[in-house]
Coordinates of C-alpha atoms in Angstrom, one line a residue:
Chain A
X1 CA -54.7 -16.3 116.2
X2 CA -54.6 -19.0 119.2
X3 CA -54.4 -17.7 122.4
X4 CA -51.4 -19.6 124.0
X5 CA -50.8 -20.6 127.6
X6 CA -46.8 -21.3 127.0
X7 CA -46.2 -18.3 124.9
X8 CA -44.1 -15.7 127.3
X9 CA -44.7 -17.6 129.7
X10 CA -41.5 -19.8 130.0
X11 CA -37.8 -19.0 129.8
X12 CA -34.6 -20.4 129.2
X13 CA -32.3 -19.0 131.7
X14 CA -29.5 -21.3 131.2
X15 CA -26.9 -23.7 128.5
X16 CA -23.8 -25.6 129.2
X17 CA -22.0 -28.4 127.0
X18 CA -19.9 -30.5 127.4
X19 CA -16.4 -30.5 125.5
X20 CA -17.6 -31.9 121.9
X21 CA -15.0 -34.1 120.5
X22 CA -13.9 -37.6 118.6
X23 CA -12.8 -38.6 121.9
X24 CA -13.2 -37.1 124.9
X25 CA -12.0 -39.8 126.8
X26 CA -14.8 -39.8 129.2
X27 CA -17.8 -41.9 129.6
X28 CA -21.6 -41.2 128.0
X29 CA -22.6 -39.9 131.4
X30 CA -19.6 -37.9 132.9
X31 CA -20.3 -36.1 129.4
X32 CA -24.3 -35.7 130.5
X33 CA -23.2 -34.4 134.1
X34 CA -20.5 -31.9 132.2
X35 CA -23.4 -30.4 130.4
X36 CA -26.3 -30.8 133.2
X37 CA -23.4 -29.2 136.1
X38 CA -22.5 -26.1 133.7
X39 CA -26.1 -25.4 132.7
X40 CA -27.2 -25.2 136.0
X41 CA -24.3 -22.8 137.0
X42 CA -24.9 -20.8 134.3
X43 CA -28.6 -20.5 135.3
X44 CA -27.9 -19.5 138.9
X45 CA -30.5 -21.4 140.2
X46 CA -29.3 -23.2 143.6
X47 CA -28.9 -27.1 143.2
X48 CA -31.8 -28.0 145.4
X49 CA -34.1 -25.6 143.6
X50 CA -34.0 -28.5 140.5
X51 CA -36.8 -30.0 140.3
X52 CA -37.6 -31.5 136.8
X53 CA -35.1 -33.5 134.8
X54 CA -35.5 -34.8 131.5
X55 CA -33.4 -36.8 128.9
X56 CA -33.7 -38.0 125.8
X57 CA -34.2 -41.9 125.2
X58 CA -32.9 -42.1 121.4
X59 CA -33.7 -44.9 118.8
X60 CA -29.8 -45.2 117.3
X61 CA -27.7 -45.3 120.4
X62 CA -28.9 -45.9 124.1
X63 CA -28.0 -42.8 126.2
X64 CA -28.6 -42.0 130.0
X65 CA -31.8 -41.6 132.0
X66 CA -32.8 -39.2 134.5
X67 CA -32.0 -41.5 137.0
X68 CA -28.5 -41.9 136.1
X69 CA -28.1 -37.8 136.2
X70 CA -30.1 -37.3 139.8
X71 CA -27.8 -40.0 141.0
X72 CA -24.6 -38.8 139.6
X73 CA -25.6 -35.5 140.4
X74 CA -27.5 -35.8 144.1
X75 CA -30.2 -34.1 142.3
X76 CA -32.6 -35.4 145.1
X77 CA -36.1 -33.2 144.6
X78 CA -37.6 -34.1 141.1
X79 CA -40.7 -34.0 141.0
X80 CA -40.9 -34.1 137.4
X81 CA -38.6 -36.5 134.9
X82 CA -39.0 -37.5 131.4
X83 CA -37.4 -39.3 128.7
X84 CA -38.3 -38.2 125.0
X85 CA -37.8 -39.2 121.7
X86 CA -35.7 -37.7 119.6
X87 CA -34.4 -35.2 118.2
X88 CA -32.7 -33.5 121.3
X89 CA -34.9 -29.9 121.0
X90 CA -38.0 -32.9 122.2
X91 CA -36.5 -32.7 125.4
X92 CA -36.1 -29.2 125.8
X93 CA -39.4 -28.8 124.5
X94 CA -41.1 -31.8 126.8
X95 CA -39.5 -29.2 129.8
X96 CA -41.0 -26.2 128.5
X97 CA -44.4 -28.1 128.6
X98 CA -43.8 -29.5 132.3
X99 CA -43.1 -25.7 133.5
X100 CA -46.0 -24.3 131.8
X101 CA -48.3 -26.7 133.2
X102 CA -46.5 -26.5 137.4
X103 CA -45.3 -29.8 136.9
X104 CA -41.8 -28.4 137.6
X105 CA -40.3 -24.7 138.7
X106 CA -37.0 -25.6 137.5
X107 CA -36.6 -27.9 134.6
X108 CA -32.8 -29.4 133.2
X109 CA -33.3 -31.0 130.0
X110 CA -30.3 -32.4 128.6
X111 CA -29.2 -34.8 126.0
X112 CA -25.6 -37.1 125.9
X113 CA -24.6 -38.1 122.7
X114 CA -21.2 -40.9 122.4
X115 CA -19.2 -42.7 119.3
X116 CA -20.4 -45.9 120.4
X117 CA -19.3 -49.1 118.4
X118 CA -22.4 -49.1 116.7
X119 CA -22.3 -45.6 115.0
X120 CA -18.2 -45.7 114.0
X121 CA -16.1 -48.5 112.5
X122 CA -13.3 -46.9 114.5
X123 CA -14.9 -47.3 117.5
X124 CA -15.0 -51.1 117.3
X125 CA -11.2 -51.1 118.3
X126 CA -11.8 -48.9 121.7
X127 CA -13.1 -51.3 124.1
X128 CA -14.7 -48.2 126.2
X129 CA -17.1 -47.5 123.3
X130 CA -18.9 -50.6 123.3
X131 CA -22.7 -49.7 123.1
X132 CA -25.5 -51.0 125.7
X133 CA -27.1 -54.3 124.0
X134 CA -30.5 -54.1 122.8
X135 CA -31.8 -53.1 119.7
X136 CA -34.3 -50.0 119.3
X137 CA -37.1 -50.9 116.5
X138 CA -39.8 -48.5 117.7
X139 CA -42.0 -48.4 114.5
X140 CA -41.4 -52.7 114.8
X141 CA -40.2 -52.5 110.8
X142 CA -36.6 -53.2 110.5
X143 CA -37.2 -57.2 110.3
X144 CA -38.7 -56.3 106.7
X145 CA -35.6 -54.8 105.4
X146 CA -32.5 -56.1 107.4
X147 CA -31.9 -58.6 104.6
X148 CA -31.2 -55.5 102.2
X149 CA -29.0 -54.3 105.0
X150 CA -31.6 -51.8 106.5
X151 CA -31.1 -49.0 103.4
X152 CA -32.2 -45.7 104.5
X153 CA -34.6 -44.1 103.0
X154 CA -33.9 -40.4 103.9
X155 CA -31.5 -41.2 100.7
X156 CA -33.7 -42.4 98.5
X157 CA -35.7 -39.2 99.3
X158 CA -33.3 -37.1 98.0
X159 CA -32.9 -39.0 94.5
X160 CA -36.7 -38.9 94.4
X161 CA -36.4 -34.8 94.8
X162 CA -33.8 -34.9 92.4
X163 CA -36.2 -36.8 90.0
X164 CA -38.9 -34.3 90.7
X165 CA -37.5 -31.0 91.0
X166 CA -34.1 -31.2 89.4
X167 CA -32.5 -30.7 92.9
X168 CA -28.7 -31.0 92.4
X169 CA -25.9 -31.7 94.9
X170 CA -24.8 -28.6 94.5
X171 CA -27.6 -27.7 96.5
X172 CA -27.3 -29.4 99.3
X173 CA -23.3 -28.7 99.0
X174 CA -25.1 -25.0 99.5
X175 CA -25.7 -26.1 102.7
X176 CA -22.6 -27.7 103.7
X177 CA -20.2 -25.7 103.6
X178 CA -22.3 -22.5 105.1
X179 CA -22.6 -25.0 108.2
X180 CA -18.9 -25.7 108.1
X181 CA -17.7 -22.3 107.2
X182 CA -20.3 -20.7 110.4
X183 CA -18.6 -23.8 112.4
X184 CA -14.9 -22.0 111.9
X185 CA -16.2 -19.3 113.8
X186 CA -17.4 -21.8 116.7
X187 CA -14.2 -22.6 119.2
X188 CA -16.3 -26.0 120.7
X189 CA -17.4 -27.1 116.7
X190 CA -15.5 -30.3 116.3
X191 CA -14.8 -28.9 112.6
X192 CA -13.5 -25.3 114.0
X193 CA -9.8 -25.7 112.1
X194 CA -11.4 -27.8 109.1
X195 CA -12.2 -25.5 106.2
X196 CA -14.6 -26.6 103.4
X197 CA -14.8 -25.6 100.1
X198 CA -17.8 -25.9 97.5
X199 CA -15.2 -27.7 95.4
X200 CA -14.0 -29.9 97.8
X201 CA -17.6 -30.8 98.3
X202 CA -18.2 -31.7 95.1
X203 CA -15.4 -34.2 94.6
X204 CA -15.8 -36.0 97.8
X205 CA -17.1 -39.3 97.2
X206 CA -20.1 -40.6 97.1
X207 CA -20.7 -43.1 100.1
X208 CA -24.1 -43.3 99.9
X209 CA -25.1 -41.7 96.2
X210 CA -26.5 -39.3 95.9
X211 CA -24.6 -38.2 99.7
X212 CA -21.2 -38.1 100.5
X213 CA -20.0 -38.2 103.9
X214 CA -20.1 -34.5 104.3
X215 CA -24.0 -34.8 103.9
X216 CA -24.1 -36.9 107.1
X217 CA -23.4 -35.6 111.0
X218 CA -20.3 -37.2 112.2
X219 CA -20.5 -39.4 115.6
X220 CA -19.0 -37.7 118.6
X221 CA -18.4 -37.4 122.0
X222 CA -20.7 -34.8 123.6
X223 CA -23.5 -33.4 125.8
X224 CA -25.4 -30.2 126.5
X225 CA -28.2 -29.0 128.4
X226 CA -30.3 -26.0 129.3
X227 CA -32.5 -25.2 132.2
X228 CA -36.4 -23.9 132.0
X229 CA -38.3 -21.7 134.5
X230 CA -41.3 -19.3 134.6
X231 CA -40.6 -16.6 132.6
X232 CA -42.1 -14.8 136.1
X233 CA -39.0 -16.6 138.1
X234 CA -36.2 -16.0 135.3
X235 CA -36.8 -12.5 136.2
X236 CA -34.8 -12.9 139.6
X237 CA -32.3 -14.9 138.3
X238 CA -28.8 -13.2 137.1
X239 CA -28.7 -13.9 133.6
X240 CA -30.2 -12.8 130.2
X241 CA -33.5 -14.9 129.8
X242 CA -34.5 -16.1 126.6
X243 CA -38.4 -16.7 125.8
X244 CA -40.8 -19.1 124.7
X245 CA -42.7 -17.9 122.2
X246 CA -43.9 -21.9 120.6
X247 CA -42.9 -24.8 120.4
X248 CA -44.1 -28.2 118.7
X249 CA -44.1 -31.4 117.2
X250 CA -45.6 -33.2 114.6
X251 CA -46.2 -36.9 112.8
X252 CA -48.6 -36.0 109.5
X253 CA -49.1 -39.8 109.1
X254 CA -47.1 -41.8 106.4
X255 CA -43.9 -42.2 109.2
X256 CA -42.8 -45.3 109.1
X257 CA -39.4 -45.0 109.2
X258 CA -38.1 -47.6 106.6
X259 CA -41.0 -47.5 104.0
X260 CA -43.1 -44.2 104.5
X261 CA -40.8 -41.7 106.0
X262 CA -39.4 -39.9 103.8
X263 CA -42.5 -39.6 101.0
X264 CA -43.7 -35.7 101.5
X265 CA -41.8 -34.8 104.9
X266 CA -45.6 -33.0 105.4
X267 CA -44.6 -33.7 109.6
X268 CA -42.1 -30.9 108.6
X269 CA -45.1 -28.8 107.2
X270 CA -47.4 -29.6 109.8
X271 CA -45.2 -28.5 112.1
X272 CA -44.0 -25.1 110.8
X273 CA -47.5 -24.3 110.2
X274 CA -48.2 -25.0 114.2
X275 CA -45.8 -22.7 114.9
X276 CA -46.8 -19.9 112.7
X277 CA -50.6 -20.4 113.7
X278 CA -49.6 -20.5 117.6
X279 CA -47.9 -16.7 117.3
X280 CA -49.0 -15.1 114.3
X281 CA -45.3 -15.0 112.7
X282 CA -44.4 -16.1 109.4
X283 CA -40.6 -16.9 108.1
X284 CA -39.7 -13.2 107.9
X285 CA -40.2 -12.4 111.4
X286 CA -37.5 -14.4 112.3
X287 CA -34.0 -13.4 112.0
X288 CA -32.2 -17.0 112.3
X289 CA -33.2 -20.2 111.5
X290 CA -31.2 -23.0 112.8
X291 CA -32.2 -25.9 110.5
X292 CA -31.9 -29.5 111.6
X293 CA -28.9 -31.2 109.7
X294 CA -28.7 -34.5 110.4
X295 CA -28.6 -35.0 106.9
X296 CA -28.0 -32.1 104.4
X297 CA -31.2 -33.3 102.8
X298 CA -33.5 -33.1 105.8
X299 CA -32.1 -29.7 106.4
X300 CA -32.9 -29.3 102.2
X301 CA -36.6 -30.5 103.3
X302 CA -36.7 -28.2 106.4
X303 CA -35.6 -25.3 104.0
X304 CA -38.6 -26.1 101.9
X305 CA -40.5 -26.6 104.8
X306 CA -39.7 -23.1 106.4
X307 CA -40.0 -21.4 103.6
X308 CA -42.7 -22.8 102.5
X309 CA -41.6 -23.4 99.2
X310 CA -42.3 -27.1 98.2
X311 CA -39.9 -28.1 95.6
X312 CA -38.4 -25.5 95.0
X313 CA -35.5 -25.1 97.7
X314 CA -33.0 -25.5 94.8
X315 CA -33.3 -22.0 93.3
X316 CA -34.4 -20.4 97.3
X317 CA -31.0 -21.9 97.8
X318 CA -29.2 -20.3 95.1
X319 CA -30.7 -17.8 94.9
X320 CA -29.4 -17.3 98.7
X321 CA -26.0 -18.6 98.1
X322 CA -23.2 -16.2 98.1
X323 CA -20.1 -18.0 96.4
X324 CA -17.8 -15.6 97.3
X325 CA -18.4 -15.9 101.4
X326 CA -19.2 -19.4 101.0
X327 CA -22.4 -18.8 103.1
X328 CA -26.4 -18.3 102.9
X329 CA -28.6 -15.5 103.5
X330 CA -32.1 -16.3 103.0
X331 CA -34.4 -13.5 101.8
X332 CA -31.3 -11.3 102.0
X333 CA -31.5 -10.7 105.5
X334 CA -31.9 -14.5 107.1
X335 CA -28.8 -16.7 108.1
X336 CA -28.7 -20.1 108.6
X337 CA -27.6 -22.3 111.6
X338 CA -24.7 -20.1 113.2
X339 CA -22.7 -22.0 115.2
X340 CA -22.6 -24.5 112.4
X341 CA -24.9 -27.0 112.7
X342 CA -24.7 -31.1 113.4
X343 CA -22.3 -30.8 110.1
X344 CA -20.2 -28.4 111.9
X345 CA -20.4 -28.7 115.4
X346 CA -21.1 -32.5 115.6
X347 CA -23.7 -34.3 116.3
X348 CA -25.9 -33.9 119.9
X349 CA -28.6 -34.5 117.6
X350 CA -29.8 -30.7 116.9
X351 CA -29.1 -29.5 120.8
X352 CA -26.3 -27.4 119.3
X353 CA -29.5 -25.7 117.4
X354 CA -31.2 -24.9 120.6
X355 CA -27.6 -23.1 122.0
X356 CA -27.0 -21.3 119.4
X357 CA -30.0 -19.9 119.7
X358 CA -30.2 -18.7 123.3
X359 CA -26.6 -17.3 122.4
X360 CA -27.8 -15.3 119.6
X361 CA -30.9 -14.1 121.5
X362 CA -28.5 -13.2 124.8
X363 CA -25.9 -11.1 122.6
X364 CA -23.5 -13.7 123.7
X365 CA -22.4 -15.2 120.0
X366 CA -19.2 -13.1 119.9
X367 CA -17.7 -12.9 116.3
X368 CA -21.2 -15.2 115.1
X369 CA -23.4 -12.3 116.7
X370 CA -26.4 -11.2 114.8
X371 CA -26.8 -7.4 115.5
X372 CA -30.6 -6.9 117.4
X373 CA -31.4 -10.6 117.0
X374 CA -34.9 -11.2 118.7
X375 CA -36.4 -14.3 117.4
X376 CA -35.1 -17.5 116.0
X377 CA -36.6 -20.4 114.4
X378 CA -35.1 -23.7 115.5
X379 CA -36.0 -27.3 113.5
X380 CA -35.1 -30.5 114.9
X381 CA -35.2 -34.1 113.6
X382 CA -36.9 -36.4 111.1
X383 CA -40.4 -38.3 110.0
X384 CA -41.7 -38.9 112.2
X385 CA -39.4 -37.9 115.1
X386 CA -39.1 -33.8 115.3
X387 CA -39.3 -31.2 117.3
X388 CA -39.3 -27.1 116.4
X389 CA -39.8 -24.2 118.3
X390 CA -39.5 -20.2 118.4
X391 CA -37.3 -18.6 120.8
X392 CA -37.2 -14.6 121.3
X393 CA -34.8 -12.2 123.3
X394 CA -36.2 -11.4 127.1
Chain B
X1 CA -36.0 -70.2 87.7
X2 CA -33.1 -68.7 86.1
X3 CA -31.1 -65.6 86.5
X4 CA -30.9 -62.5 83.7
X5 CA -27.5 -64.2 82.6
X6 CA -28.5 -67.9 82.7
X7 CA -27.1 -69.1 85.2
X8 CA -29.1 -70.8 88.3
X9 CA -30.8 -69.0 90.8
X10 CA -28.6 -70.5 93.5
X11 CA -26.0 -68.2 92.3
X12 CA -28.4 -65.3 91.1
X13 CA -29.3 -65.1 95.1
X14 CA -25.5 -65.8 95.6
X15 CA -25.0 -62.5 93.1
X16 CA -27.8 -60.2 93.9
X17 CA -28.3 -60.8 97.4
X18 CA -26.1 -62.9 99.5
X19 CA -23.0 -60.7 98.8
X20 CA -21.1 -59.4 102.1
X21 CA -24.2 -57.9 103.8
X22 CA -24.5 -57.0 107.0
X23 CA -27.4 -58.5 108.1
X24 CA -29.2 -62.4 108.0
X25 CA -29.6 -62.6 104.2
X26 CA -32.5 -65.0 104.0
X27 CA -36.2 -64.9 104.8
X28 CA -35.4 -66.0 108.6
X29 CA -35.4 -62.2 110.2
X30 CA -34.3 -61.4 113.7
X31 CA -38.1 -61.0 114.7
X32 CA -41.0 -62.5 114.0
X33 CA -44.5 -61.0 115.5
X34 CA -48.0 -61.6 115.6
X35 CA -48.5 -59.0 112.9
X36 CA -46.1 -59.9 110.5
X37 CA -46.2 -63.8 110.7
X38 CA -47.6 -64.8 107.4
X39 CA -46.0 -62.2 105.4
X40 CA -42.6 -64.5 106.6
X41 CA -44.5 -68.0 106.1
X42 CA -45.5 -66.3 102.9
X43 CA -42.2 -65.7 101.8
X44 CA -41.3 -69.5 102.5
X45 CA -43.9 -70.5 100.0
X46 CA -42.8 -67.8 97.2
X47 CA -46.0 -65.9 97.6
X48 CA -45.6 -61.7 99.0
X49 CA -48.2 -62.2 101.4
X50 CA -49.4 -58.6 102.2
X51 CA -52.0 -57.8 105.2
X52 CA -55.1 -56.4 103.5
X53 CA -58.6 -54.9 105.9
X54 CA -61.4 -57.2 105.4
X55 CA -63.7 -55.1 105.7
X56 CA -62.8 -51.7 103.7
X57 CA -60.1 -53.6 101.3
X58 CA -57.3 -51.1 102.7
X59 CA -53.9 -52.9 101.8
X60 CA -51.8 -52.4 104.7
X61 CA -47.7 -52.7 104.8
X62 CA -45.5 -53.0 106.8
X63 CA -48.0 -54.8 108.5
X64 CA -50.3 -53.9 111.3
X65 CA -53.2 -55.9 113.6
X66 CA -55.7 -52.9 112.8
X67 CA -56.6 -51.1 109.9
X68 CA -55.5 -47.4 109.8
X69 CA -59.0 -46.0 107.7
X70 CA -61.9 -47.9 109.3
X71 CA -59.9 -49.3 112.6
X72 CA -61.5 -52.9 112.1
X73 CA -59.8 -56.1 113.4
X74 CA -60.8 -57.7 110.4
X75 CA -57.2 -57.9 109.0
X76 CA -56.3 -60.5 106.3
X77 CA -53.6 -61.3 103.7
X78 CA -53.8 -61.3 100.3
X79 CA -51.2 -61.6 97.2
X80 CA -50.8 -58.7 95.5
X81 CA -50.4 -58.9 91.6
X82 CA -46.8 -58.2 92.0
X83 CA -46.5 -55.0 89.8
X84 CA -45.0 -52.2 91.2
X85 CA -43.2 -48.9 90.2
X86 CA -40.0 -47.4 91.2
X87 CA -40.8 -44.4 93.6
X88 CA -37.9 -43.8 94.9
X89 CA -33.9 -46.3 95.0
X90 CA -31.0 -46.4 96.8
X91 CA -28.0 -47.8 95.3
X92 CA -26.1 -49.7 98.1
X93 CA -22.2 -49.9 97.8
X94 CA -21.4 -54.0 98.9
X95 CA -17.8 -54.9 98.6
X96 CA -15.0 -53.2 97.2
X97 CA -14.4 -54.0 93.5
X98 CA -18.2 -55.4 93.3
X99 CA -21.3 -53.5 91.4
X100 CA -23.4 -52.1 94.1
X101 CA -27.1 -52.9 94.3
X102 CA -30.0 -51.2 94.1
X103 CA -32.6 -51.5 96.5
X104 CA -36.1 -50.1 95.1
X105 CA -39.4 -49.0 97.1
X106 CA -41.6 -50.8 94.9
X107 CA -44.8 -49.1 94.8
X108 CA -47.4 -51.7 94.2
X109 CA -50.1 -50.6 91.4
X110 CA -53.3 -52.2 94.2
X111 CA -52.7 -48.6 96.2
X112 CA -50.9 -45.4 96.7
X113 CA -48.1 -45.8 98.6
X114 CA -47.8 -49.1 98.9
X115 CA -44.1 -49.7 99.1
X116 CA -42.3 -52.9 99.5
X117 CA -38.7 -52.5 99.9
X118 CA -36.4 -54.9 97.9
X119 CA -33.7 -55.4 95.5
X120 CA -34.6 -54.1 91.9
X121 CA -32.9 -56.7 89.3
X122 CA -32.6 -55.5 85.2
X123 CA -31.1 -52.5 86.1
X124 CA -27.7 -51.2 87.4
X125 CA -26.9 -47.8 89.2
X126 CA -26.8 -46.0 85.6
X127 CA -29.6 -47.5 84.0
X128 CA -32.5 -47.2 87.6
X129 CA -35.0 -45.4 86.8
X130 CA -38.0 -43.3 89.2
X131 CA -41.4 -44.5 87.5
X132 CA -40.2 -47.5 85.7
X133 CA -42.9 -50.4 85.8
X134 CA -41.5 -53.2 87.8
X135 CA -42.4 -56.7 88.2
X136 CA -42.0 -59.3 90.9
X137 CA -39.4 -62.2 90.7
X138 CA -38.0 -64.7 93.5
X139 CA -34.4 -65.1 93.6
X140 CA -32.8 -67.9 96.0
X141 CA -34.0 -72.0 97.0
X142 CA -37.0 -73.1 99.1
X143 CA -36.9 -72.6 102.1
X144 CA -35.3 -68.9 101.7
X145 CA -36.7 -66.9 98.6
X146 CA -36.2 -63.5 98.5
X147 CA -38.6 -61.1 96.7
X148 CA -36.8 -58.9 94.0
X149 CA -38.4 -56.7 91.0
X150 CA -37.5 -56.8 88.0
X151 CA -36.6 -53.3 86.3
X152 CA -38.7 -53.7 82.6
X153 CA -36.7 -52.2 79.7
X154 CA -38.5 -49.0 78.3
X155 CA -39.4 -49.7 74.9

C-alpha cells in the first residue's frame, strides 16, 4: 500500500448551499456568496482566518472566479486561489491538495451553478439569465461536429452498451428513480414533492433515444461550498470533522470529448483503482457511494466502474433493485447517492455528492441517516473531466 | 451525384443535412486553426483530409500539430479509403413531424478508433445498425460538401 501524505491529514469542517431552485431570483454570484457565507459559519472558522479560495471554471456555462467571491465577500487574505475544471468535487479536491501541501490553512471551495439562456429554452424569455459571451471549446473539437448540431456522444455510449451487454433502460430507470425517491427525503432537492415511479419512467419520452429527460440533470439555480483545514486544526473547531482519506483524478487517454470520450470510460477505472491503491479499501469498505449523475448513464458507467464489474452493471443493478421500495442496495448492505443525486437534487454538478456525504459521515442526514456510516465513496464527472474521493467520519 | 431516392444532391443536402439545425450547416465552421486547416480546404475539394504522422504512419483525428505515439512534428494529411464501421449512433430528433437523423462515429478500417463523426445515410432510426460496414459519400454543391456514410444493406 502507498504511504499517503493527504490521508488523515485534511478535514472538512464545514458545507453550506445555497437555496437550489428553477428560479431563485438571484444572481449566479449572490448564489456563490449564499453558499461560501453559510459554509464558513458552519465551519466556525473567523472570516479573516480564510485564506484559500477556489472555484470552479466550467466548460458549459461560465460561473464566478475567486475574485468575484473575495470581492463580494471582503475576503482580503488569500493566499491561495484556484479555478478547476469540472466536475464540482475538482474544486473541493484542488483545496484538499493546497492544505496538505501549506499552501492554505483554511481553504473555501465552492461551486455556482445558474439556468442560463444557454442551458434552458425557458430561460431565453428572462432577460436576467442571459449567459456571459464566449464559447468554451477546451479540447478545440466542436468546429468538427457543429454542422451535425454538436451530438453528444455520452448517448451514443449508452446504445453502444446496449449493443454489447444487452443493457436495457430499465436499468438505468434503476437508477432514476432511487435518486428521485432518496431526493423525497431531501427538503432543499428541487424534486423533494415530485415522486417517480419505474413506470412513469418507462413511458416518458425519448428526447434523446435511448434517454429521456429524466436521464439528464435539470438546469437550476444553485451553489454550495465547503471549507478545508488540517485535520490537526479541525480539532479546535466546534463542529464534527469529516476526513480525507483520498482523493483523485484521472484522463486514461482516448478523452476527446466529441469523438473519444465516451469509448471505455477507463478515466473512471483509472481512477477508482487510484483510490483503492492510495488506502487499501476496496468497494465493500465503504458504506455509501454517491455516484456522479449527470447522466443516468455515466452514473451506469461509474456503477461498473466502482464495482468493478465491466459490462455487467445491468444484472449488479437488478440484482440490487428492490421494486417494492423503489430503491438500490448494492451488495445488500450499499446505498446509492442519498440526498438524491443531480437527478434529484439538481444539478451543482456533483457538489450535492460531496454534502451528502459529510452529512452522512457527521450523523447529520436526519430521516436519510445511515446508522455508523464511516466512509463514503464519492464520483464526480465525465471523460475526461472527473474527480472522486473517499471521505470517512472524524 | 444523386441521392438514394433520385433526386439531386441539392436537395439530398437540403433533406439530410440542412434541415432546422442549430448550427452553420456547411463546411464553413465557426473556427478554423492551424491544426485543422486542410481537413476544411479538404472538405472544399470533396476529399476527407485526415492528419496522418510522417514518420510512425499514426492517423491522427480530430486533428493535432504532434503525434501522440512518437511526438514527432512530422504531421501530414492523407485520404483515408473512406470505409468505416458504425461504433456507436445517435439518432438526432430535427423538426417536429420530420424523420430524425442519425449521426454515426464512423470508425475508419486504417486504425482503431479512428472515428469521424457524421451523418450515416441508408439507414433510418429502426434499421442503424453497431458494426455495419459503412462507406463514404458527399452530399451538398461545391463549395460546401458534407461528408456522410452510407449504411450498406446486410446481405
Amino acid at each position: 500500500m502507498r504511504t499517503d501524505p493527504i490521508r488523515d491529514k485534511v478535514a472538512i469542517v464545514g458545507i453550506g448551499a445555497s437555496k437550489l431552485s428553477r428560479d431563485g431570483g438571484r444572481s449566479i454570484g449572490a448564489l456563490a456568496c449564499d453558499a461560501v457565507r453559510a459554509a464558513i459559519r458552519d465551519s466556525g472558522v473567523p472570516r479573516e482566518a480564510i485564506d484559500g479560495l477556489s472555484g470552479i471554471y466550467s466548460t458549459d456555462q461560465p460561473t464566478v472566479w475567486p475574485g468575484y467571491v473575495s470581492e463580494s465577500l471582503g475576503l482580503s487574505n488569500i493566499v491561495w486561489s484556484n479555478c478547476a475544471t469540472p466536475p464540482s468535487a475538482n474544486t473541493v479536491s484542488e483545496g484538499i491538495l493546497a492544505v496538505a501541501a501549506g499552501a492554505c490553512d483554511y481553504a473555501v471551495c465552492y461551486h455556482s451553478k445558474f439556468r442560463w439562456d444557454t442551458v434552458s429554452a425557458a430561460a431565453r424569455k428572462d432577460p436576467l439569465r442571459k449567459a456571459p459571451r464566449g464559447a468554451f471549446d477546451p479540447a478545440l473539437s466542436m468546429p468538427l461536429v457543429e454542422s451535425l448540431g454538436v451530438p453528444n456522444g455520452m448517448f451514443a455510449a449508452f446504445q453502444r452498451h446496449m449493443h454489447l451487454y444487452g443493457t436495457r433502460r430499465d436499468h438505468l430507470g434503476m437508477i432514476v428513480v432511487n435518486n428521485r425517491n432518496w431526493a423525497l427525503e431531501n427538503e432543499q432537492a428541487v424534486c423533494h414533492n415530485a415522486p417517480l415511479t419505474m413506470d412513469e419512467y418507462m413511458a416518458a419520452p425519448l428526447v434523446a433515444p435511448p434517454l429521456s429527460a429524466l436521464d439528464m440533470d435539470m438546469p437550476i439555480d444553485g451553489a454550495m461550498a465547503v471549507v478545508i483545514t488540517t485535520a490537526e486544526r479541525a480539532a479546535d473547531l466546534p463542529g464534527k470533522r469529516v476526513l480525507v482519506e483520498a482523493t483523485a483524478n484521472a484522463i486514461a487517454g482516448k478523452s476527446d470529448f466529441f469523438f473519444q470520450a465516451f469509448d471505455t470510460y477507463d478515466s473512471y477505472r483509472l481512477l477508482i483503482q487510484r483510490l483503492w491503491d492510495k488506502t487499501g479499501y476496496g468497494i465493500d469498505d465503504m458504506d455509501l457511494v454517491n455516484i456522479y449523475d449527470g447522466f443516468s448513464s455515466l452514473a451506469l458507467e461509474w456503477i461498473e466502474a466502482a464495482f468493478d464489474v465491466r459490462g455487467e452493471a445491468g444484472r449488479l443493478l437488478e440484482d440490487s433493485w428492490d421494486a417494492k421500495t423503489g430503491r438500490l442496495l448494492f451488495n445488500g448492505r450499499i446505498p446509492m447517492s442519498t440526498h438524491g443525486g443531480n437527478l434529484g437534487e439538481g444539478r451543482v454538478q456533483g457538489f450535492g455528492h460531496v454534502m451528502e456525504a459529510v452529512r452522512q459521515l457527521r450523523g447529520d442526514a436526519g430521516s436519510r441517516q445511515i446508522a455508523g456510516a464511516q466512509r463514503v465513496l464519492v464520483t464526480n464527472g465525465n471523460n475526461p473531466v472527473n474527480a472522486g474521493m473517499i471521505l470517512r467520519a472524524g | 451525384m444523386t441521392c438514394r431516392d433520385g433526386r439531386a444532391a441539392r436537395n439530398a443536402c437540403d433533406r439530410t443535412v440542412l434541415r432546422g439545425r442549430p448550427f452553420v450547416t456547411n463546411n464553413e465552421p465557426s473556427r478554423i486553426d492551424h491544426d485543422t486547416q486542410a481537413y476544411w480546404e479538404g472538405l472544399r475539394a470533396r476529399k476527407l483530409t485526415l492528419a496522418r504522422c510522417g514518420d510512425c504512419q499514426h492517423w491522427i483525428h480530430p486533428p493535432k500539430a504532434c503525434c501522440p505515439v512518437c511526438w514527432s512534428d512530422n504531421i501530414g494529411h492523407e485520404q483515408p479509403s473512406g470505409d468505416a464501421t458504425l461504433f456507436s449512433y445517435l439518432v438526432q430528433p430535427i423538426a417536429p413531424g420530420a424523420p430524425p437523423s442519425v449521426v454515426g462515429w464512423a470508425e475508419l478500417v486504417e486504425q482503431p478508433r479512428l472515428i469521424v463523426v457524421a451523418e450515416i445515410v441508408g439507414a433510418t432510426a429502426e434499421t442503424v445498425c453497431i458494426g455495419a460496414r459503412l462507406h463514404l459519400e458527399w452530399v451538398g454543391d461545391g463549395p460546401h460538401f458534407q461528408p456522410v456514410f452510407r449504411q450498406e444493406a446486410t446481405s
